[in-house]
Amino acid sequence: MSPRLITFEGGEGSGKTTQVKFLAAWLAESGYSVLRTREPGGSAGAEAIRGLLLGRSGWDPVAEMALHFAARREHWAKTIAPSLAAGSFVVCDRFFDSTLAYQVAGQGAPRRTWEQLRAATLGTAAPDLTLYLDIPVELGLARAMARGDANRYDRLGLDFHERIRQSFLSQAAAEPGRIAVLDASRPLAEVSAAVIAVARGRLGMP
Ligand code: TMP
């Protein structure tokens, strides 16, 4: 099987990070080489940029989007591309769909600039499969607050998070071949089972 980039997307409290770990462990147990990583971050330079992004508020939306793509380019060049070239699966917690949701739909940066930055930093590279974990905003935020790790983006209000959710849903509708929508309001084990079923089906795994 050719190497594959699988990304997870979702709003706050969607259980995305848990499912990223679950799928990476399942692939490893199935005998595949797999790298688990996240954005913003995933390489030394990109983790430094993550500190800038999550550590302060008040970025201009285009500047913030450029920082996300700078981090992503570092992550791609230093971590993702070498792992794919070495034959590993790469399972990544968030990717460029998050930038379209958060910086364009959420913060009002121009979509054209997202397209330009994407082309400049990644060319035509894209995930082979994206699992979008969909959850109603209020339920997701309640879960995120309950686990006590609310970050700057978690505190931006219901309207903001509703725009994020609608952006992910419309991205999935526009690219049904790449992006699968999973109902993340279900119990964890059911979501995990759906993750494996979709990965198997879409990647043509036994
Ligand atoms: P996390 O919650 O998955 O750790 O991600 C950290 C925050 O970064 C999350 O609230 C969403 C935000 N984010 C963006 O705003 N744009 C992006 O491109 C990415 C990757 C994350």
Short mmCIF file of C-alpha atoms and ligand atoms in Angstrom, two decimals:
data_model
loop_
_atom_site.label_atom_id
_atom_site.label_comp_id
_atom_site.label_asym_id
_atom_site.label_seq_id
_atom_site.Cartn_x
_atom_site.Cartn_y
_atom_site.Cartn_z
CA MET A 1 0.00 0.00 0.00
CA SER A 2 1.36 3.47 -0.85
CA PRO A 3 2.07 5.81 2.05
CA ARG A 4 -0.84 7.89 3.20
CA LEU A 5 -1.50 11.15 5.00
CA ILE A 6 -4.61 10.96 7.18
CA THR A 7 -5.79 14.11 8.96
CA PHE A 8 -8.40 14.67 11.65
CA GLU A 9 -10.43 17.84 11.94
CA GLY A 10 -13.00 18.97 14.44
CA GLY A 11 -14.13 21.72 16.72
CA GLU A 12 -13.26 21.99 20.37
CA GLY A 13 -14.29 18.99 22.45
CA SER A 14 -14.87 16.71 19.45
CA GLY A 15 -12.56 14.01 20.84
CA LYS A 16 -10.25 14.44 17.87
CA THR A 17 -6.98 13.93 19.74
CA THR A 18 -8.26 10.70 21.32
CA GLN A 19 -9.28 9.36 17.90
CA VAL A 20 -5.93 10.38 16.36
CA LYS A 21 -4.18 8.28 19.00
CA PHE A 22 -6.65 5.42 18.48
CA LEU A 23 -6.21 5.25 14.69
CA ALA A 24 -2.41 5.55 14.93
CA ALA A 25 -2.32 2.69 17.46
CA TRP A 26 -4.65 0.57 15.30
CA LEU A 27 -2.44 1.09 12.22
CA ALA A 28 0.68 0.19 14.23
CA GLU A 29 -1.00 -2.95 15.62
CA SER A 30 -1.99 -3.86 12.07
CA GLY A 31 1.71 -3.89 11.20
CA TYR A 32 2.08 -0.54 9.45
CA SER A 33 4.74 2.03 10.14
CA VAL A 34 2.95 5.15 11.43
CA LEU A 35 3.86 8.62 12.58
CA ARG A 36 1.40 10.52 14.81
CA THR A 37 1.71 14.28 14.77
CA ARG A 38 -0.26 17.52 15.22
CA GLU A 39 -0.73 21.10 14.03
CA PRO A 40 0.18 23.75 14.78
CA GLY A 41 3.42 21.94 15.65
CA GLY A 42 4.98 18.63 14.78
CA SER A 43 8.55 19.84 14.26
CA ALA A 44 10.86 22.01 16.38
CA GLY A 45 10.25 25.22 14.40
CA ALA A 46 6.53 24.59 14.08
CA GLU A 47 6.21 23.96 17.84
CA ALA A 48 7.95 27.31 18.44
CA ILE A 49 5.36 28.99 16.17
CA ARG A 50 2.58 27.14 18.07
CA GLY A 51 3.83 28.86 21.21
CA LEU A 52 3.44 32.24 19.50
CA LEU A 53 -0.04 31.43 18.18
CA LEU A 54 -1.56 30.02 21.35
CA GLY A 55 0.39 32.25 23.72
CA ARG A 56 -1.09 35.59 22.72
CA SER A 57 -4.27 36.97 21.20
CA GLY A 58 -4.83 39.96 18.94
CA TRP A 59 -3.03 38.74 15.81
CA ASP A 60 -4.16 40.30 12.58
CA PRO A 61 -6.12 37.46 10.84
CA VAL A 62 -3.84 37.37 7.77
CA ALA A 63 -0.72 37.46 9.94
CA GLU A 64 -2.16 34.64 12.02
CA MET A 65 -2.96 32.62 8.89
CA ALA A 66 0.58 33.19 7.57
CA LEU A 67 1.99 31.91 10.87
CA HIS A 68 -0.14 28.76 10.59
CA PHE A 69 1.14 28.16 7.05
CA ALA A 70 4.74 28.90 8.09
CA ALA A 71 4.39 26.29 10.84
CA ARG A 72 2.75 23.88 8.38
CA ARG A 73 5.54 24.32 5.82
CA GLU A 74 8.16 23.53 8.51
CA HIS A 75 6.11 20.55 9.64
CA TRP A 76 5.72 19.34 6.05
CA ALA A 77 9.38 19.75 5.13
CA LYS A 78 10.92 18.40 8.34
CA THR A 79 8.42 15.76 9.49
CA ILE A 80 5.55 14.82 7.16
CA ALA A 81 7.24 14.56 3.74
CA PRO A 82 10.24 12.55 5.04
CA SER A 83 7.92 10.14 6.89
CA LEU A 84 5.74 9.58 3.82
CA ALA A 85 8.88 9.10 1.70
CA ALA A 86 10.09 6.49 4.19
CA GLY A 87 6.84 4.55 3.69
CA SER A 88 4.98 5.49 6.89
CA PHE A 89 1.39 6.44 7.39
CA VAL A 90 1.15 9.91 8.87
CA VAL A 91 -1.82 10.60 11.15
CA CYS A 92 -2.10 14.31 11.86
CA ASP A 93 -4.28 16.18 14.36
CA ARG A 94 -5.52 19.14 12.21
CA PHE A 95 -4.21 20.41 8.87
CA PHE A 96 -5.05 23.16 6.36
CA ASP A 97 -8.82 22.65 6.63
CA SER A 98 -8.51 24.07 10.16
CA THR A 99 -6.97 27.24 8.77
CA LEU A 100 -9.91 27.67 6.36
CA ALA A 101 -12.33 27.12 9.24
CA TYR A 102 -10.64 29.18 11.96
CA GLN A 103 -8.84 31.99 10.14
CA VAL A 104 -11.13 32.43 7.09
CA ALA A 105 -14.62 31.49 8.34
CA GLY A 106 -13.90 32.31 11.99
CA GLN A 107 -11.67 35.39 11.82
CA GLY A 108 -12.47 36.81 8.39
CA ALA A 109 -9.15 36.39 6.55
CA PRO A 110 -9.68 36.29 2.76
CA ARG A 111 -10.16 32.86 1.24
CA ARG A 112 -8.00 33.87 -1.73
CA THR A 113 -5.08 34.44 0.66
CA TRP A 114 -5.63 30.95 2.13
CA GLU A 115 -5.45 29.54 -1.42
CA GLN A 116 -2.29 31.51 -2.20
CA LEU A 117 -0.53 30.53 1.03
CA ARG A 118 -1.56 26.93 0.58
CA ALA A 119 -0.17 26.84 -2.99
CA ALA A 120 3.03 28.65 -1.97
CA THR A 121 3.80 26.35 0.96
CA LEU A 122 2.44 22.95 -0.17
CA GLY A 123 1.84 23.13 -3.92
CA THR A 124 -0.84 20.57 -4.69
CA ALA A 125 -0.08 18.29 -1.71
CA ALA A 126 -3.15 17.37 0.32
CA PRO A 127 -4.29 14.71 2.78
CA ASP A 128 -5.40 11.40 1.25
CA LEU A 129 -8.18 11.12 3.82
CA THR A 130 -9.64 13.60 6.31
CA LEU A 131 -11.94 12.54 9.14
CA TYR A 132 -14.07 15.43 10.35
CA LEU A 133 -15.51 14.78 13.81
CA ASP A 134 -18.72 16.79 13.94
CA ILE A 135 -20.29 17.81 17.24
CA PRO A 136 -22.84 20.51 18.17
CA VAL A 137 -20.95 23.58 19.39
CA GLU A 138 -22.41 23.78 22.89
CA LEU A 139 -21.78 20.09 23.60
CA GLY A 140 -18.19 20.32 22.32
CA LEU A 141 -17.38 23.43 24.33
CA ALA A 142 -18.90 21.89 27.47
CA ARG A 143 -16.65 18.85 26.99
CA ALA A 144 -13.57 21.05 26.40
CA MET A 145 -14.32 23.10 29.52
CA ALA A 146 -14.91 19.94 31.58
CA ARG A 147 -11.46 18.64 30.73
CA GLY A 148 -10.08 22.01 31.84
CA ASP A 149 -7.72 22.74 28.97
CA ALA A 150 -9.49 25.62 27.27
CA ASN A 151 -7.01 27.56 25.13
CA ARG A 152 -7.35 30.94 23.45
CA TYR A 153 -9.52 29.57 20.60
CA ASP A 154 -11.82 27.82 23.07
CA ARG A 155 -12.73 31.16 24.59
CA LEU A 156 -13.92 32.91 21.42
CA GLY A 157 -17.69 32.47 21.83
CA LEU A 158 -20.55 30.47 20.36
CA ASP A 159 -20.91 32.44 17.09
CA PHE A 160 -17.26 31.93 16.28
CA HIS A 161 -17.46 28.19 16.90
CA GLU A 162 -20.68 27.89 14.89
CA ARG A 163 -18.90 29.47 11.89
CA ILE A 164 -16.08 26.94 12.36
CA ARG A 165 -18.55 24.04 12.35
CA GLN A 166 -20.41 25.31 9.26
CA SER A 167 -17.09 25.78 7.46
CA PHE A 168 -16.01 22.19 8.15
CA LEU A 169 -19.42 20.89 7.03
CA SER A 170 -19.31 22.87 3.79
CA GLN A 171 -15.71 21.79 3.13
CA ALA A 172 -16.83 18.17 3.57
CA ALA A 173 -19.77 18.72 1.20
CA ALA A 174 -17.40 20.23 -1.38
CA GLU A 175 -14.84 17.40 -1.13
CA PRO A 176 -16.76 14.23 -0.24
CA GLY A 177 -14.06 12.02 -1.74
CA ARG A 178 -11.46 13.26 0.75
CA ILE A 179 -13.42 14.40 3.82
CA ALA A 180 -15.65 12.00 5.77
CA VAL A 181 -18.03 13.41 8.38
CA LEU A 182 -18.42 11.39 11.59
CA ASP A 183 -20.97 12.12 14.32
CA ALA A 184 -18.75 12.77 17.36
CA SER A 185 -21.60 13.27 19.82
CA ARG A 186 -21.85 9.47 20.14
CA PRO A 187 -20.01 7.46 22.82
CA LEU A 188 -16.25 7.26 22.31
CA ALA A 189 -16.19 3.56 21.38
CA GLU A 190 -18.79 4.10 18.65
CA VAL A 191 -16.80 6.97 17.17
CA SER A 192 -13.62 4.84 17.25
CA ALA A 193 -15.42 2.01 15.44
CA ALA A 194 -16.59 4.48 12.78
CA VAL A 195 -13.04 5.85 12.40
CA ILE A 196 -11.68 2.36 11.68
CA ALA A 197 -14.55 1.52 9.32
CA VAL A 198 -14.00 4.70 7.30
CA ALA A 199 -10.20 4.28 7.23
CA ARG A 200 -10.55 0.69 6.07
CA GLY A 201 -13.09 1.51 3.41
CA ARG A 202 -11.49 4.64 2.02
CA LEU A 203 -7.92 3.35 2.07
CA GLY A 204 -8.88 -0.04 0.68
CA MET A 205 -7.51 -1.92 3.68
CA PRO A 206 -8.45 -5.52 4.48
P1 TMP B 1 -5.89 21.90 19.14
O1 TMP B 1 -7.09 22.33 19.91
O2 TMP B 1 -6.18 20.86 18.11
O3 TMP B 1 -4.66 21.60 19.97
O4 TMP B 1 -5.47 23.16 18.23
C1 TMP B 1 -5.07 24.32 18.81
C2 TMP B 1 -5.90 25.48 18.33
O5 TMP B 1 -5.34 26.00 17.13
C3 TMP B 1 -7.34 25.13 18.03
O6 TMP B 1 -8.19 25.90 18.85
C4 TMP B 1 -7.55 25.54 16.60
C5 TMP B 1 -6.37 26.42 16.28
N1 TMP B 1 -5.92 26.34 14.89
C6 TMP B 1 -6.20 27.38 14.03
O7 TMP B 1 -6.82 28.37 14.41
N2 TMP B 1 -5.76 27.31 12.75
C7 TMP B 1 -5.06 26.24 12.27
O8 TMP B 1 -4.67 26.21 11.09
C8 TMP B 1 -4.78 25.14 13.19
C9 TMP B 1 -4.01 23.95 12.71
C10 TMP B 1 -5.23 25.24 14.48
#
